PDB file of C-alpha atoms in Angstrom:
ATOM      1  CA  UNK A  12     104.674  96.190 119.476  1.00  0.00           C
ATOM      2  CA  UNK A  13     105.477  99.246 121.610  1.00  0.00           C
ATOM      3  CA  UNK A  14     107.602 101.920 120.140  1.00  0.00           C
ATOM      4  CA  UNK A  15     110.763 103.072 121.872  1.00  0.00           C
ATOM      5  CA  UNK A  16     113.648 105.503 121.291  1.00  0.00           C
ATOM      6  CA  UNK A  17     113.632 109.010 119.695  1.00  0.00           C
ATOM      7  CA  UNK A  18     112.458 110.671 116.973  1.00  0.00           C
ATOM      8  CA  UNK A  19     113.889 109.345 113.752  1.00  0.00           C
ATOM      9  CA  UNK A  20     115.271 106.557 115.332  1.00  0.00           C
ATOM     10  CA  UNK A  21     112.424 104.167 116.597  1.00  0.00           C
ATOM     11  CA  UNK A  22     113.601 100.961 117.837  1.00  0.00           C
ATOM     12  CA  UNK A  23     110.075  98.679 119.248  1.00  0.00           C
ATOM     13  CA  UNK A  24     109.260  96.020 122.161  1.00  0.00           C
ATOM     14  CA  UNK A  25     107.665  93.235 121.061  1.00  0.00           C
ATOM     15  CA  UNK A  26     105.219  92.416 123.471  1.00  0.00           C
ATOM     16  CA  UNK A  27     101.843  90.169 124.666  1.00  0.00           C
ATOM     17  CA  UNK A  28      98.768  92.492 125.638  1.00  0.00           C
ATOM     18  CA  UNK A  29      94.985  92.740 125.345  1.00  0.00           C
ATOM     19  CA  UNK A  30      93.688  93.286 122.052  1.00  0.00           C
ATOM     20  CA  UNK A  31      91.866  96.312 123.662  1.00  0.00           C
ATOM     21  CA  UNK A  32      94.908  97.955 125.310  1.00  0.00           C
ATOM     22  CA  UNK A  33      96.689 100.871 123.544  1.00  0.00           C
ATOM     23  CA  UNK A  34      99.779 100.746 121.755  1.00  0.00           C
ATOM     24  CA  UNK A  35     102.188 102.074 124.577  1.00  0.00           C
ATOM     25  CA  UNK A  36     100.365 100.584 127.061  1.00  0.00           C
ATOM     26  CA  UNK A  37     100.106  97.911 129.470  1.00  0.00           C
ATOM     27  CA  UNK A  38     101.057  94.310 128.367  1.00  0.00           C
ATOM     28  CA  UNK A  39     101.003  91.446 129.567  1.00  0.00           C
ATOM     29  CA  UNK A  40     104.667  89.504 128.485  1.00  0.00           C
ATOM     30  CA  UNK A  41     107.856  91.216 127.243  1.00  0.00           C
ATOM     31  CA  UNK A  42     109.189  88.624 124.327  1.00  0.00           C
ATOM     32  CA  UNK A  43     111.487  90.824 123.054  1.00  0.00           C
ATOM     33  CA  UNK A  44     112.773  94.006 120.533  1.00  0.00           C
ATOM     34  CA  UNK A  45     113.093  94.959 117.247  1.00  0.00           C
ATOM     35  CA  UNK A  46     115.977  97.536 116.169  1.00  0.00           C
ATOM     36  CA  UNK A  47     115.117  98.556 112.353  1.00  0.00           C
ATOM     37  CA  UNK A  48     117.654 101.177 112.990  1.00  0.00           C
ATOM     38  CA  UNK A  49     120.442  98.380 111.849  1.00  0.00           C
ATOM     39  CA  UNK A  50     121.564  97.140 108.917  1.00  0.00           C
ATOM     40  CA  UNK A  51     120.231  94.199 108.582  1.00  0.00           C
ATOM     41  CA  UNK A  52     117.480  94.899 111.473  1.00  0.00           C
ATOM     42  CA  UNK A  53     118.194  93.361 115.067  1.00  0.00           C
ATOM     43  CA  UNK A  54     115.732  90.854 116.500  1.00  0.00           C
ATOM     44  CA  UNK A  55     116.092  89.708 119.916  1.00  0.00           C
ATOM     45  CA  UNK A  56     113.352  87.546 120.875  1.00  0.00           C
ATOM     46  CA  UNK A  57     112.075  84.694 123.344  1.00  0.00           C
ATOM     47  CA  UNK A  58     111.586  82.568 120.936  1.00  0.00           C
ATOM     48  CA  UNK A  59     109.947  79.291 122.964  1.00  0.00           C
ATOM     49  CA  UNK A  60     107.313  82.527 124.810  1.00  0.00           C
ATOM     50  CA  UNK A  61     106.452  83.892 121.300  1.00  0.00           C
ATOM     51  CA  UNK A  62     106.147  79.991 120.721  1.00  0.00           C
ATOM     52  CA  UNK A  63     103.855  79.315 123.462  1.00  0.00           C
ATOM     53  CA  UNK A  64     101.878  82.177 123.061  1.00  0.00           C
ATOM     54  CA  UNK A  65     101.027  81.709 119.179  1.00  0.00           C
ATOM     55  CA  UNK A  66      99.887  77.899 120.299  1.00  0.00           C
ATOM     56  CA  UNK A  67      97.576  78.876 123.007  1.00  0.00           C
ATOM     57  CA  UNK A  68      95.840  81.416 120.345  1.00  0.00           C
ATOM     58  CA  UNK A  69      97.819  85.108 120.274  1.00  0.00           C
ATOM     59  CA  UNK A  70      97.060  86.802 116.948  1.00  0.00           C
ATOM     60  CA  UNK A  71      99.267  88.774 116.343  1.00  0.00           C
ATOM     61  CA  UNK A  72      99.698  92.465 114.212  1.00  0.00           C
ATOM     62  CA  UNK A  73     100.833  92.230 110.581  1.00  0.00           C
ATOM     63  CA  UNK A  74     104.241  93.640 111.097  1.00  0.00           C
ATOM     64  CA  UNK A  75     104.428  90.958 114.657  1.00  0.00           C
ATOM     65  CA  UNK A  76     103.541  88.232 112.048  1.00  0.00           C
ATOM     66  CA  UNK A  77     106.159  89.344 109.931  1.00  0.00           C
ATOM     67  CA  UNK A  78     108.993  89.509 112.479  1.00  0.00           C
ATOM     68  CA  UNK A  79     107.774  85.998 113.786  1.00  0.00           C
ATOM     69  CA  UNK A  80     107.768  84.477 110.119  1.00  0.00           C
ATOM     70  CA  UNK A  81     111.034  85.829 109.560  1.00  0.00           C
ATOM     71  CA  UNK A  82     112.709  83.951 113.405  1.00  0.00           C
ATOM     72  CA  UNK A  83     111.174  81.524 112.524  1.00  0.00           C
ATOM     73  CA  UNK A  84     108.808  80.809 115.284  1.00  0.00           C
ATOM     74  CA  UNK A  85     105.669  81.083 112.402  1.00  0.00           C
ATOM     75  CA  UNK A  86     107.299  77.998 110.616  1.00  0.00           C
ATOM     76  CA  UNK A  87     107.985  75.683 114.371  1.00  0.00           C
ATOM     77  CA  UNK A  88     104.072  76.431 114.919  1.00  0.00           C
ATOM     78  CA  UNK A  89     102.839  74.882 111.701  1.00  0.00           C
ATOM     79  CA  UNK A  90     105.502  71.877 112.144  1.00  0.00           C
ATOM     80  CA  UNK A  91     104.389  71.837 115.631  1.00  0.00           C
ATOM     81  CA  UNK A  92     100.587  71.240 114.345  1.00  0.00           C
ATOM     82  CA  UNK A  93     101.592  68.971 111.633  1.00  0.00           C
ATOM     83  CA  UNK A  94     103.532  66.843 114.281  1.00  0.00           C
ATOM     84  CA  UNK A  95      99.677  66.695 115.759  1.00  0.00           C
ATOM     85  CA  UNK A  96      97.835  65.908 113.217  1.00  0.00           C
ATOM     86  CA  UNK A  97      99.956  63.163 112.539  1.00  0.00           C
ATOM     87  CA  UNK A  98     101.287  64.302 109.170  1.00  0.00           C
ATOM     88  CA  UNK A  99     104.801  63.448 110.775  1.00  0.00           C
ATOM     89  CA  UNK A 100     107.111  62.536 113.744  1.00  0.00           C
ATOM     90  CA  UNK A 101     108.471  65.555 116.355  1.00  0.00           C
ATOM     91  CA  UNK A 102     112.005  64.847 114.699  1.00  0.00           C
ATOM     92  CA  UNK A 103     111.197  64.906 111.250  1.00  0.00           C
ATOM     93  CA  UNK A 104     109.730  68.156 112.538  1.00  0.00           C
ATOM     94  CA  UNK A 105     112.906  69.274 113.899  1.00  0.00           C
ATOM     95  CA  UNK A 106     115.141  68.184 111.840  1.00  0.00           C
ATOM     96  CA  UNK A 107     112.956  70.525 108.595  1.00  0.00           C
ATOM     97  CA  UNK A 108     113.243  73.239 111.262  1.00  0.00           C
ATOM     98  CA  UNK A 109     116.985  72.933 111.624  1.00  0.00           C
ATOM     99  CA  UNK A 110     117.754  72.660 107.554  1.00  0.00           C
ATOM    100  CA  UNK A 111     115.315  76.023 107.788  1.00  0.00           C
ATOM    101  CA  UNK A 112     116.827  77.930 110.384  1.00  0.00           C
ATOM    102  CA  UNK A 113     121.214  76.787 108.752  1.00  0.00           C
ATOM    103  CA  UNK A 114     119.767  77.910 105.652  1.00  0.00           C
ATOM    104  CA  UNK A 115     118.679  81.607 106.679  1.00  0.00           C
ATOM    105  CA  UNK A 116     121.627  82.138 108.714  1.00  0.00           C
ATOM    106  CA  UNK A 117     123.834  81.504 105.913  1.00  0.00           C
ATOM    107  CA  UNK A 118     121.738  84.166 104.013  1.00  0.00           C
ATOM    108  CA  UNK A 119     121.986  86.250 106.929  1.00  0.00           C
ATOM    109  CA  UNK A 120     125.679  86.137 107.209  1.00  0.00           C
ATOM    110  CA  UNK A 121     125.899  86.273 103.507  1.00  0.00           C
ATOM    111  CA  UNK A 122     124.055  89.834 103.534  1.00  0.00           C
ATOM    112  CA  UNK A 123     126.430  90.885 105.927  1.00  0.00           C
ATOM    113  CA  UNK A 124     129.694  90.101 104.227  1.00  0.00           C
ATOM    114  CA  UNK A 125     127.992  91.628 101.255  1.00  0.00           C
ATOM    115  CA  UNK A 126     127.332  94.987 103.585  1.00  0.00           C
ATOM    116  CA  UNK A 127     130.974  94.828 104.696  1.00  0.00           C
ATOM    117  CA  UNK A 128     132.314  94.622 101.341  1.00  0.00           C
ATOM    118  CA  UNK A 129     130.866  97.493 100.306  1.00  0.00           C
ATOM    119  CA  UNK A 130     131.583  99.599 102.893  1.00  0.00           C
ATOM    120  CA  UNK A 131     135.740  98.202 102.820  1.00  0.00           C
ATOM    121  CA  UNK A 132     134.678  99.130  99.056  1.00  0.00           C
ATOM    122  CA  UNK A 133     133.626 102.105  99.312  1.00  0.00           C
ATOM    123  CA  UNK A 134     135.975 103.704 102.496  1.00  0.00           C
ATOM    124  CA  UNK A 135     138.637 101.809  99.998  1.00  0.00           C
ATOM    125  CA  UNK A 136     137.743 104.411  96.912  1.00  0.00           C
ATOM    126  CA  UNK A 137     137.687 107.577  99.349  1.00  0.00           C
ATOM    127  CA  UNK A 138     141.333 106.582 100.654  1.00  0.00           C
ATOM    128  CA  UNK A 139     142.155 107.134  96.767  1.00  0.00           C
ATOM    129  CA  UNK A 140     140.447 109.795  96.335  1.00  0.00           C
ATOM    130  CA  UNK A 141     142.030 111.720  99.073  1.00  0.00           C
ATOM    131  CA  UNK A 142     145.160 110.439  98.470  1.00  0.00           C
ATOM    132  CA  UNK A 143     144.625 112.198  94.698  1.00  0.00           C
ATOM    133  CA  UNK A 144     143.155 115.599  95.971  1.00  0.00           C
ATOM    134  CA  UNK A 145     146.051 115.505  98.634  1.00  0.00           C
ATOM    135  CA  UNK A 146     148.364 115.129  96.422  1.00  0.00           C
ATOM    136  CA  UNK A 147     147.243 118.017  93.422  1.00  0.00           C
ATOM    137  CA  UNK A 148     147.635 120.086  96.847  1.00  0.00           C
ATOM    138  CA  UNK A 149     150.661 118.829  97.404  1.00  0.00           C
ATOM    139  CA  UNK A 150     152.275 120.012  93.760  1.00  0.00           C
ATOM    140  CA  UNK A 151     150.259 123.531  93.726  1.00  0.00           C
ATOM    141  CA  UNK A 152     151.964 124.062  97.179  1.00  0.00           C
ATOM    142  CA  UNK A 153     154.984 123.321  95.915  1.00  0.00           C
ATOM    143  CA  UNK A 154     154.808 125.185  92.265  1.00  0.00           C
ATOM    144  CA  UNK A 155     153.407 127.837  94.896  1.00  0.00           C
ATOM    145  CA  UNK A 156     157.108 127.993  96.907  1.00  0.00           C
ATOM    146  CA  UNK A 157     158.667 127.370  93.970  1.00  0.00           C
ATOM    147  CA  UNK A 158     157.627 130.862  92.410  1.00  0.00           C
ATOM    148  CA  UNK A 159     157.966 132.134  95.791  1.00  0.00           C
ATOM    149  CA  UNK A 160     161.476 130.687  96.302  1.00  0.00           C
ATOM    150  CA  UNK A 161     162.059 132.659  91.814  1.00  0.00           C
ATOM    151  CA  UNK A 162     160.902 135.584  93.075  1.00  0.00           C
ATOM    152  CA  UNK A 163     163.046 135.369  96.384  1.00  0.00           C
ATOM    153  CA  UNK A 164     166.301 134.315  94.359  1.00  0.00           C
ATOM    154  CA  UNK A 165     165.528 137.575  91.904  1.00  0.00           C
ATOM    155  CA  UNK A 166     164.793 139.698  93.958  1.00  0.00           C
ATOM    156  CA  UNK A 167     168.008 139.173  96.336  1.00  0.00           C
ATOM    157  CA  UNK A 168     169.719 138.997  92.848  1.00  0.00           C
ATOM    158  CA  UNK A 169     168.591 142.459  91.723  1.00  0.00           C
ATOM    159  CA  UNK A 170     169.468 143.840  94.877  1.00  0.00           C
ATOM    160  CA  UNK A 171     173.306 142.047  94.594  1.00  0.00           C
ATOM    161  CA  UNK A 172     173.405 143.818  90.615  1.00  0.00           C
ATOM    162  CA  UNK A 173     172.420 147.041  92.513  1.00  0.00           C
ATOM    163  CA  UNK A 174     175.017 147.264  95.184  1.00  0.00           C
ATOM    164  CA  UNK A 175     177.569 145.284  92.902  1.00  0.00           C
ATOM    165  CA  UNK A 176     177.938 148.665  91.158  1.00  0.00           C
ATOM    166  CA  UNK A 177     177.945 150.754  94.114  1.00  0.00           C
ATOM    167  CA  UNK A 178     180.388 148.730  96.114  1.00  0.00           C
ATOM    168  CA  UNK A 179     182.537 148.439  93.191  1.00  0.00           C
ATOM    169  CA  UNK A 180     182.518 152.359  92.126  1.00  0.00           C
ATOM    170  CA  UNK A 181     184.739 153.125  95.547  1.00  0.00           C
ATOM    171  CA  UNK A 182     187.070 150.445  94.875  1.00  0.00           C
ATOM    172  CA  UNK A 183     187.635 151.569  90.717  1.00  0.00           C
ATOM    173  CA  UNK A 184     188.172 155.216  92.245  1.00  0.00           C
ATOM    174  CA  UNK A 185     190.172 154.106  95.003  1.00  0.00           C
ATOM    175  CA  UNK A 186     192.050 152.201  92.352  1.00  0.00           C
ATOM    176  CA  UNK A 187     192.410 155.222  90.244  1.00  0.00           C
ATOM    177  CA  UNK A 188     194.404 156.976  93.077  1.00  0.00           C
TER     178      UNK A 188
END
């Protein structure tokens, strides 16, 4: 496997080289990438090359063997050799290798509806949440204007009660005349 991508967020070729070449470095077959950076992790592989390469005697790494085991190209192999040895026929073969491979994509796409439950869950509960801290803003804004709309109302009455008197003491003397 050759790593790829930055720091923090590794994504790896999955590759065919000499057992004595260096990580990065030269290969001999591309058969194809590994994103851990999803949830679940994206494989894209050639799976018939990874195939042909385990027959004719690749060993591959621990975390290679893993990624193979879990496409499934670990499991063809072994039917593959069975199918040789005579233990069955190539469509009995097949036909365990299809049941296999309908089985894990169900548990695939059952992780994933699980993943997008959540998250509807969970972006579901902050919509509420928001909706609650907007609205305790809402009703201190408004108790805010409120006092600001008493203090208004008093104040323009005070000043009415002040030149009430004033306006009415020319008008009583005027009167008075």
């Amino acid at each position: 496997m050759q790593r790829h991508g930055r720091k923090g967020y590794a994504f790896y070729q999955i590759v065919v080289a000499d057992s004595r070449a260096p990580r990065d470095g030269r290969f001999i077959e591309r058969i194809g990438s590994y994103n851990p950076n999803t949830n679940p992790a994206t494989v894209d592989l050639k799976f018939e090359r990874a195939l042909y390469w385990l027959q004719v005697g690749a060993q591959p790494t621990d975390t290679a063997r893993n990624i193979l085991s879990h496409e499934g190209v670990c499991l063809k192999k072994h039917l593959l050799e069975g199918v040789k040895k005579g233990a069955f026929d190539e469509a009995t073969a097949e036909e365990k290798f299809q049941a296999w491979l309908k089985n894990k994509q169900a548990s695939i796409q059952a992780i994933k509806e699980k993943n997008s439950e959540a998250a509807r869950v969970v972006a579901k509960n902050r919509l509420e949440a928001e909706k609650e801290m907007n609205k305790a803003k809402a009703e201190i804004v408004a108790k805010k204007k409120a006092e600001l709309a008493a203090a208004e109302a008093a104040k323009k009455a005070e000043e009415a009660a002040a030149e009430a008197p004033a306006e009415e003491a020319p008008i009583a003397e005027g009167a008075a005349e």
